mmCIF file of C-alpha atoms in Angstrom:
data_model
loop_
_atom_site.group_PDB
_atom_site.id
_atom_site.type_symbol
_atom_site.label_atom_id
_atom_site.label_comp_id
_atom_site.label_asym_id
_atom_site.label_seq_id
_atom_site.Cartn_x
_atom_site.Cartn_y
_atom_site.Cartn_z
ATOM 1 C CA THR A 1 8.417 28.986 9.195
ATOM 2 C CA MET A 2 6.389 25.775 9.050
ATOM 3 C CA GLY A 3 8.339 24.708 5.977
ATOM 4 C CA PHE A 4 11.649 25.301 7.770
ATOM 5 C CA LEU A 5 10.489 23.377 10.843
ATOM 6 C CA LYS A 6 9.315 20.471 8.724
ATOM 7 C CA LYS A 7 12.635 20.334 6.897
ATOM 8 C CA ALA A 8 14.598 20.457 10.158
ATOM 9 C CA PHE A 9 12.414 17.710 11.636
ATOM 10 C CA ARG A 10 12.818 15.612 8.495
ATOM 11 C CA ASP A 11 16.602 16.037 8.463
ATOM 12 C CA VAL A 12 16.897 14.852 12.081
ATOM 13 C CA PHE A 13 14.595 11.901 11.456
ATOM 14 C CA GLU A 14 16.493 10.867 8.314
ATOM 15 C CA ASP A 15 19.789 11.095 10.192
ATOM 16 C CA LYS A 16 18.657 8.990 13.145
ATOM 17 C CA LYS A 17 15.963 6.697 11.784
ATOM 18 C CA PRO A 18 16.306 2.938 12.349
ATOM 19 C CA LYS A 19 18.381 1.082 9.757
ATOM 20 C CA GLU A 20 15.362 -1.127 9.014
ATOM 21 C CA LEU A 21 13.661 1.885 7.449
ATOM 22 C CA LYS A 22 16.562 2.572 5.067
ATOM 23 C CA ALA A 23 14.998 0.427 2.329
ATOM 24 C CA ASP A 24 13.019 2.224 -0.382
ATOM 25 C CA ILE A 25 9.375 1.461 0.440
ATOM 26 C CA ARG A 26 6.514 3.149 -1.396
ATOM 27 C CA MET A 27 2.793 2.566 -1.152
ATOM 28 C CA ILE A 28 -0.229 3.793 -3.079
ATOM 29 C CA SER A 29 -3.577 3.331 -1.395
ATOM 30 C CA GLY A 30 -7.039 3.969 -2.681
ATOM 31 C CA CYS A 31 -8.192 6.065 0.233
ATOM 32 C CA GLU A 32 -7.433 7.551 3.618
ATOM 33 C CA ASP A 33 -8.050 5.538 6.773
ATOM 34 C CA ALA A 34 -11.160 7.566 7.501
ATOM 35 C CA GLN A 35 -12.569 6.760 4.072
ATOM 36 C CA THR A 36 -13.995 3.561 2.711
ATOM 37 C CA SER A 37 -13.002 2.291 -0.711
ATOM 38 C CA ALA A 38 -15.520 2.616 -3.469
ATOM 39 C CA ASP A 39 -17.321 -0.677 -3.309
ATOM 40 C CA VAL A 40 -17.590 -1.196 0.424
ATOM 41 C CA SER A 41 -19.368 0.507 3.293
ATOM 42 C CA ASN A 42 -17.850 1.329 6.668
ATOM 43 C CA VAL A 43 -17.339 -1.670 8.911
ATOM 44 C CA ALA A 44 -18.967 -0.524 12.128
ATOM 45 C CA SER A 45 -19.160 -3.895 13.821
ATOM 46 C CA PHE A 46 -17.056 -6.514 12.166
ATOM 47 C CA CYS A 47 -19.025 -8.072 9.419
ATOM 48 C CA LEU A 48 -18.176 -7.729 5.777
ATOM 49 C CA PRO A 49 -20.110 -4.943 4.064
ATOM 50 C CA ASP A 50 -22.442 -5.562 1.180
ATOM 51 C CA PRO A 51 -20.968 -4.113 -2.010
ATOM 52 C CA ALA A 52 -24.340 -4.393 -3.771
ATOM 53 C CA GLY A 53 -22.766 -6.269 -6.643
ATOM 54 C CA ARG A 54 -20.257 -3.591 -7.583
ATOM 55 C CA ALA A 55 -16.921 -4.667 -8.969
ATOM 56 C CA GLY A 56 -13.934 -4.751 -6.624
ATOM 57 C CA GLY A 57 -11.387 -2.028 -6.068
ATOM 58 C CA ALA A 58 -11.996 1.097 -8.078
ATOM 59 C CA CYS A 59 -8.404 2.168 -7.422
ATOM 60 C CA THR A 60 -6.755 -0.626 -9.434
ATOM 61 C CA SER A 61 -9.018 -0.321 -12.456
ATOM 62 C CA THR A 62 -8.675 3.473 -12.472
ATOM 63 C CA MET A 63 -4.890 3.271 -12.262
ATOM 64 C CA LEU A 64 -4.628 0.695 -15.046
ATOM 65 C CA ASN A 65 -6.968 2.731 -17.220
ATOM 66 C CA LEU A 66 -4.449 5.569 -17.000
ATOM 67 C CA LEU A 67 -1.254 3.546 -17.340
ATOM 68 C CA TYR A 68 -2.283 0.592 -19.500
ATOM 69 C CA LYS A 69 -5.328 1.627 -21.505
ATOM 70 C CA ASP A 70 -6.252 -0.906 -24.192
ATOM 71 C CA HIS A 71 -3.285 -3.013 -23.009
ATOM 72 C CA GLN A 72 -0.746 -0.447 -24.154
ATOM 73 C CA ASP A 73 1.794 1.487 -22.085
ATOM 74 C CA THR A 74 0.023 4.855 -21.849
ATOM 75 C CA ARG A 75 2.054 6.532 -19.090
ATOM 76 C CA GLU A 76 3.407 9.244 -21.421
ATOM 77 C CA ASP A 77 5.947 10.237 -18.751
ATOM 78 C CA MET A 78 3.241 11.252 -16.283
ATOM 79 C CA SER A 79 4.657 12.024 -12.848
ATOM 80 C CA PHE A 80 3.483 10.366 -9.631
ATOM 81 C CA VAL A 81 1.574 13.585 -8.878
ATOM 82 C CA GLU A 82 -0.122 13.546 -12.272
ATOM 83 C CA VAL A 83 -1.067 9.861 -12.004
ATOM 84 C CA LEU A 84 -2.571 10.263 -8.526
ATOM 85 C CA ASN A 85 -4.408 13.481 -9.420
ATOM 86 C CA LYS A 86 -5.791 11.947 -12.617
ATOM 87 C CA MET A 87 -6.884 8.904 -10.605
ATOM 88 C CA ARG A 88 -8.801 11.165 -8.273
ATOM 89 C CA GLU A 89 -10.418 13.040 -11.165
ATOM 90 C CA SER A 90 -11.445 9.783 -12.798
ATOM 91 C CA LEU A 91 -12.855 8.422 -9.545
ATOM 92 C CA GLN A 92 -14.838 11.633 -9.031
ATOM 93 C CA GLU A 93 -16.266 11.374 -12.531
ATOM 94 C CA ARG A 94 -17.469 7.890 -11.629
ATOM 95 C CA GLY A 95 -19.108 9.181 -8.445
ATOM 96 C CA PHE A 96 -16.480 7.948 -5.977
ATOM 97 C CA THR A 97 -15.087 10.202 -3.247
ATOM 98 C CA GLN A 98 -11.884 8.507 -2.158
ATOM 99 C CA ILE A 99 -8.573 10.343 -2.384
ATOM 100 C CA PRO A 100 -5.619 8.310 -3.682
ATOM 101 C CA GLN A 101 -2.448 8.854 -1.711
ATOM 102 C CA MET A 102 1.160 7.750 -1.741
ATOM 103 C CA SER A 103 3.277 7.169 1.351
ATOM 104 C CA ALA A 104 6.941 6.253 1.657
ATOM 105 C CA SER A 105 9.723 5.332 4.064
ATOM 106 C CA ALA A 106 11.821 8.268 2.823
ATOM 107 C CA PRO A 107 10.983 11.519 1.039
ATOM 108 C CA ILE A 108 10.804 10.922 -2.703
ATOM 109 C CA ASP A 109 10.384 13.331 -5.583
ATOM 110 C CA VAL A 110 6.785 12.773 -6.666
ATOM 111 C CA ASN A 111 7.244 15.065 -9.664
ATOM 112 C CA VAL A 112 9.480 12.596 -11.534
ATOM 113 C CA PRO A 113 7.940 10.170 -14.059
ATOM 114 C CA PHE A 114 5.791 7.445 -12.522
ATOM 115 C CA ASP A 115 7.368 4.005 -12.395
ATOM 116 C CA LEU A 116 6.826 0.880 -10.327
ATOM 117 C CA VAL A 117 10.521 0.045 -10.660
ATOM 118 C CA PRO A 118 13.040 2.829 -9.933
ATOM 119 C CA ASN A 119 16.015 3.197 -12.272
ATOM 120 C CA GLU A 120 18.458 2.113 -9.578
ATOM 121 C CA ALA A 121 16.646 -1.232 -9.131
ATOM 122 C CA THR A 122 18.798 -3.370 -11.408
ATOM 123 C CA GLY A 123 18.307 -6.738 -9.678
ATOM 124 C CA THR A 124 15.539 -9.346 -9.775
ATOM 125 C CA ARG A 125 11.929 -8.221 -10.052
ATOM 126 C CA ARG A 126 9.480 -10.161 -7.878
ATOM 127 C CA ALA A 127 5.767 -9.665 -7.352
ATOM 128 C CA LEU A 128 3.024 -10.862 -5.007
ATOM 129 C CA LEU A 129 -0.582 -10.191 -5.984
ATOM 130 C CA ILE A 130 -3.577 -11.055 -3.801
ATOM 131 C CA GLY A 131 -7.198 -10.832 -4.921
ATOM 132 C CA ILE A 132 -10.123 -11.874 -2.736
ATOM 133 C CA ASN A 133 -13.739 -11.893 -3.918
ATOM 134 C CA TYR A 134 -14.923 -13.819 -0.796
ATOM 135 C CA VAL A 135 -16.525 -16.456 -3.009
ATOM 136 C CA GLY A 136 -19.202 -18.423 -1.149
ATOM 137 C CA HIS A 137 -19.418 -16.018 1.800
ATOM 138 C CA ASP A 138 -22.838 -14.946 3.038
ATOM 139 C CA GLN A 139 -21.908 -11.272 2.983
ATOM 140 C CA GLY A 140 -19.413 -8.869 1.498
ATOM 141 C CA VAL A 141 -18.864 -10.770 -1.760
ATOM 142 C CA LEU A 142 -16.843 -8.721 -4.254
ATOM 143 C CA SER A 143 -16.776 -9.214 -8.003
ATOM 144 C CA GLY A 144 -13.712 -7.460 -9.384
ATOM 145 C CA CYS A 145 -10.709 -8.407 -7.286
ATOM 146 C CA HIS A 146 -9.676 -11.416 -9.386
ATOM 147 C CA ASN A 147 -9.832 -9.301 -12.545
ATOM 148 C CA ASP A 148 -7.845 -6.552 -10.807
ATOM 149 C CA VAL A 149 -5.032 -8.976 -10.053
ATOM 150 C CA LEU A 150 -4.990 -10.701 -13.449
ATOM 151 C CA ASN A 151 -4.963 -7.328 -15.251
ATOM 152 C CA MET A 152 -2.170 -6.110 -12.989
ATOM 153 C CA VAL A 153 -0.129 -9.269 -13.692
ATOM 154 C CA GLU A 154 -0.391 -8.570 -17.413
ATOM 155 C CA TYR A 155 0.621 -4.936 -16.854
ATOM 156 C CA ILE A 156 3.738 -5.639 -14.767
ATOM 157 C CA LYS A 157 4.882 -8.319 -17.209
ATOM 158 C CA SER A 158 4.282 -6.261 -20.322
ATOM 159 C CA VAL A 159 5.435 -2.840 -19.127
ATOM 160 C CA HIS A 160 7.804 -3.493 -16.224
ATOM 161 C CA GLY A 161 9.560 -6.713 -17.195
ATOM 162 C CA PHE A 162 8.382 -9.003 -14.390
ATOM 163 C CA GLU A 163 8.604 -12.705 -15.294
ATOM 164 C CA ASP A 164 6.126 -15.482 -14.506
ATOM 165 C CA GLU A 165 8.642 -17.457 -12.440
ATOM 166 C CA ASN A 166 8.969 -14.513 -10.022
ATOM 167 C CA ILE A 167 5.247 -13.713 -9.732
ATOM 168 C CA THR A 168 3.089 -15.234 -6.976
ATOM 169 C CA VAL A 169 -0.703 -14.950 -7.243
ATOM 170 C CA LEU A 170 -3.220 -15.769 -4.487
ATOM 171 C CA LEU A 171 -6.910 -15.858 -5.528
ATOM 172 C CA ASP A 172 -9.987 -17.500 -4.033
ATOM 173 C CA ASP A 173 -10.977 -18.892 -7.432
ATOM 174 C CA GLY A 174 -10.320 -22.571 -6.793
ATOM 175 C CA GLU A 175 -7.402 -22.558 -9.224
ATOM 176 C CA HIS A 176 -4.680 -20.462 -7.589
ATOM 177 C CA GLU A 177 -3.280 -20.784 -4.084
ATOM 178 C CA SER A 178 -5.979 -19.629 -1.677
ATOM 179 C CA PRO A 179 -5.548 -16.238 0.077
ATOM 180 C CA THR A 180 -5.921 -17.612 3.600
ATOM 181 C CA LYS A 181 -4.301 -15.740 6.470
ATOM 182 C CA ALA A 182 -1.498 -18.318 6.722
ATOM 183 C CA ASN A 183 -0.842 -18.291 2.979
ATOM 184 C CA ILE A 184 -0.843 -14.487 2.759
ATOM 185 C CA MET A 185 1.564 -14.149 5.690
ATOM 186 C CA ALA A 186 3.846 -16.863 4.276
ATOM 187 C CA ALA A 187 3.826 -15.246 0.822
ATOM 188 C CA TYR A 188 4.794 -11.845 2.234
ATOM 189 C CA GLN A 189 7.552 -13.453 4.313
ATOM 190 C CA LYS A 190 8.884 -15.348 1.303
ATOM 191 C CA ILE A 191 9.078 -12.397 -1.080
ATOM 192 C CA VAL A 192 10.837 -10.279 1.555
ATOM 193 C CA SER A 193 13.242 -13.055 2.543
ATOM 194 C CA GLN A 194 14.319 -13.457 -1.087
ATOM 195 C CA ALA A 195 15.003 -9.747 -1.536
ATOM 196 C CA GLU A 196 18.528 -8.411 -1.948
ATOM 197 C CA ALA A 197 19.934 -4.943 -2.520
ATOM 198 C CA GLY A 198 19.002 -3.782 -6.014
ATOM 199 C CA ASP A 199 15.901 -5.996 -6.255
ATOM 200 C CA SER A 200 12.459 -4.561 -6.996
ATOM 201 C CA LEU A 201 9.372 -5.991 -5.283
ATOM 202 C CA PHE A 202 5.754 -5.232 -6.145
ATOM 203 C CA CYS A 203 2.895 -6.209 -3.833
ATOM 204 C CA HIS A 204 -0.759 -5.721 -4.754
ATOM 205 C CA TYR A 205 -3.777 -6.409 -2.554
ATOM 206 C CA SER A 206 -7.366 -6.144 -3.774
ATOM 207 C CA GLY A 207 -10.027 -7.155 -1.289
ATOM 208 C CA HIS A 208 -11.598 -5.984 1.953
ATOM 209 C CA GLY A 209 -9.817 -3.891 4.564
ATOM 210 C CA CYS A 210 -11.223 -2.789 7.884
ATOM 211 C CA LYS A 211 -10.533 -1.075 11.182
ATOM 212 C CA ILE A 212 -10.533 -3.074 14.397
ATOM 213 C CA ARG A 213 -9.944 -2.148 17.997
ATOM 214 C CA ASP A 214 -6.235 -1.514 18.637
ATOM 215 C CA ASP A 215 -4.786 -4.514 20.472
ATOM 216 C CA ASP A 216 -1.838 -2.440 21.745
ATOM 217 C CA LYS A 217 -3.705 -0.036 23.968
ATOM 218 C CA GLY A 218 -3.259 3.545 22.895
ATOM 219 C CA GLU A 219 -0.972 2.704 19.975
ATOM 220 C CA GLU A 220 -3.135 4.045 17.177
ATOM 221 C CA GLU A 221 -4.191 7.680 17.249
ATOM 222 C CA ASP A 222 -7.795 6.754 16.531
ATOM 223 C CA GLY A 223 -7.834 3.684 18.814
ATOM 224 C CA PHE A 224 -8.025 1.266 15.889
ATOM 225 C CA ASP A 225 -5.649 -0.871 13.848
ATOM 226 C CA GLU A 226 -6.015 -1.097 10.095
ATOM 227 C CA ALA A 227 -6.305 -4.675 8.883
ATOM 228 C CA LEU A 228 -6.575 -6.843 5.784
ATOM 229 C CA VAL A 229 -9.349 -9.426 5.593
ATOM 230 C CA PRO A 230 -8.140 -12.881 4.434
ATOM 231 C CA VAL A 231 -10.626 -15.286 2.907
ATOM 232 C CA ASP A 232 -10.734 -17.367 6.132
ATOM 233 C CA TYR A 233 -11.080 -14.380 8.479
ATOM 234 C CA THR A 234 -13.990 -15.947 10.362
ATOM 235 C CA THR A 235 -11.732 -18.701 11.715
ATOM 236 C CA ALA A 236 -8.164 -17.390 11.295
ATOM 237 C CA GLY A 237 -8.741 -13.722 12.078
ATOM 238 C CA LEU A 238 -7.424 -10.585 10.399
ATOM 239 C CA ILE A 239 -3.974 -9.377 9.324
ATOM 240 C CA ARG A 240 -3.244 -6.225 11.308
ATOM 241 C CA ASP A 241 -1.014 -3.366 10.224
ATOM 242 C CA ASP A 242 1.408 -4.398 12.997
ATOM 243 C CA ASP A 243 1.681 -7.886 11.440
ATOM 244 C CA LEU A 244 2.516 -6.373 8.052
ATOM 245 C CA PHE A 245 5.097 -4.077 9.604
ATOM 246 C CA ASP A 246 6.833 -7.003 11.308
ATOM 247 C CA ILE A 247 6.974 -9.276 8.255
ATOM 248 C CA VAL A 248 7.340 -6.731 5.427
ATOM 249 C CA ILE A 249 8.860 -3.463 6.624
ATOM 250 C CA LYS A 250 11.318 -4.474 9.359
ATOM 251 C CA PRO A 251 13.077 -7.291 7.437
ATOM 252 C CA MET A 252 13.312 -5.398 4.115
ATOM 253 C CA PRO A 253 17.039 -5.175 3.257
ATOM 254 C CA ASP A 254 18.710 -1.823 2.687
ATOM 255 C CA GLY A 255 19.026 -1.177 -1.028
ATOM 256 C CA ALA A 256 15.908 -3.171 -1.939
ATOM 257 C CA HIS A 257 12.882 -1.434 -3.454
ATOM 258 C CA LEU A 258 9.281 -2.233 -2.536
ATOM 259 C CA PHE A 259 6.196 -0.763 -4.208
ATOM 260 C CA CYS A 260 2.804 -1.685 -2.725
ATOM 261 C CA LEU A 261 -0.705 -1.021 -3.987
ATOM 262 C CA PHE A 262 -3.447 -1.559 -1.425
ATOM 263 C CA ASP A 263 -6.868 -1.354 -3.015
ATOM 264 C CA CYS A 264 -9.065 -1.730 0.021
ATOM 265 C CA CYS A 265 -10.781 0.441 2.573
ATOM 266 C CA HIS A 266 -8.903 1.833 5.589
ATOM 267 C CA SER A 267 -5.597 1.425 3.771
ATOM 268 C CA GLY A 268 -4.056 4.879 4.135
ATOM 269 C CA THR A 269 -1.562 3.966 6.863
ATOM 270 C CA ILE A 270 -1.617 0.167 6.645
ATOM 271 C CA LEU A 271 2.209 0.087 6.382
ATOM 272 C CA ASP A 272 2.848 2.927 8.870
ATOM 273 C CA LEU A 273 5.118 4.979 6.574
ATOM 274 C CA PRO A 274 6.016 8.538 7.648
ATOM 275 C CA TYR A 275 6.045 10.465 4.350
ATOM 276 C CA LEU A 276 2.870 11.316 2.488
ATOM 277 C CA PHE A 277 1.550 12.796 -0.729
ATOM 278 C CA LYS A 278 -2.227 13.096 -0.916
ATOM 279 C CA ALA A 279 -3.984 13.854 -4.199
ATOM 280 C CA ASP A 280 -6.458 16.241 -2.599
ATOM 281 C CA GLY A 281 -5.349 19.311 -4.535
ATOM 282 C CA THR A 282 -3.452 20.882 -1.632
ATOM 283 C CA MET A 283 -0.065 19.142 -1.933
ATOM 284 C CA GLU A 284 2.630 19.494 -4.581
ATOM 285 C CA VAL A 285 5.433 17.548 -2.910
ATOM 286 C CA MET A 286 5.742 14.644 -0.466
ATOM 287 C CA GLU A 287 5.978 15.778 3.154
ATOM 288 C CA ILE A 288 6.146 14.248 6.603
ATOM 289 C CA ASP A 289 2.613 13.205 7.491
ATOM 290 C CA ASP A 290 1.373 15.735 10.072
ATOM 291 C CA SER A 291 -0.613 13.050 11.872
ATOM 292 C CA PHE A 292 2.136 10.420 11.828
ATOM 293 C CA ASP A 293 2.845 8.759 15.178
ATOM 294 C CA PHE A 294 6.648 8.668 15.481
ATOM 295 C CA LYS A 295 6.419 7.364 19.038
ATOM 296 C CA LYS A 296 4.585 4.293 17.754
ATOM 297 C CA LEU A 297 7.055 3.821 14.894
ATOM 298 C CA LEU A 298 10.124 4.017 17.092
ATOM 299 C CA GLY A 299 8.472 1.709 19.615
ATOM 300 C CA LYS A 300 8.258 -0.960 16.927
ATOM 301 C CA PHE A 301 12.059 -0.933 16.822
ATOM 302 C CA GLY A 302 12.470 -0.817 20.581
ATOM 303 C CA GLN A 303 13.569 2.808 20.482
ATOM 304 C CA LEU A 304 12.236 5.522 22.745
ATOM 305 C CA ALA A 305 10.910 8.693 21.184
ATOM 306 C CA GLU A 306 12.155 10.731 24.138
ATOM 307 C CA GLY A 307 15.380 12.430 23.131
ATOM 308 C CA PHE A 308 15.186 11.201 19.527
ATOM 309 C CA PHE A 309 14.708 14.677 18.151
ATOM 310 C CA ASP A 310 16.814 16.545 20.711
#
């Protein structure tokens, strides 16, 4: 019965959902909102946690070790399910507890071969990669985020055909454009504004994420927004999930394809996508997220939830 109800609910949502959600948007995150990524501790009051010298995101390195071991394409036709489950197994072997998960704007078959670029994406391939080690900060300095990004750049060029002229990299290394709040927001806006139907976009973030008090009272189920932490967060502030939704999700054109990898803590719902596959051993297909707040989602588009599913 639950399966039937979920399917009926999904069918109604797919029929009536806002046109802005018609684009193909997929996201892999290193952990659920309630979890903290491997090299950071929970941010109770907002100050960056001390990673004790550990390298940055365990999610990126684990994923690349599966897909691009020794700089070779080692996917071997693994499905999304297999990749995410193997990531979890590898993380567990390394003593990490986070559960990789994949969310999407529409239900996708997670048992097909893993690919960052779907077959139907025949247009331009563009990428934005952001790595923040918080160089020079008093606290929360990471050590692996620059490597994460540079390794990922090599992977998407070698395996997925992305070209240098269409790849933007933000690193706090003194050489690349700095990942300030303004630069990150502008980079997201630019890559989305350039997108057309058939294009494939890849966005990767490796750095700190956190939870902060929800600024739209009652909007988040847990009373907090998820947020990214730019290098100048102490003066410019954070990038909330609502900001990302407004500049990435809403303007994404129908027919474009976006794949995001967020390797940071509290990243499970950073893009507020309704469909979920969690590599916790209990799921075999992607389903509507039981905890998803449709009222909040529809409110972002100025639609009322009342009567939507009547």
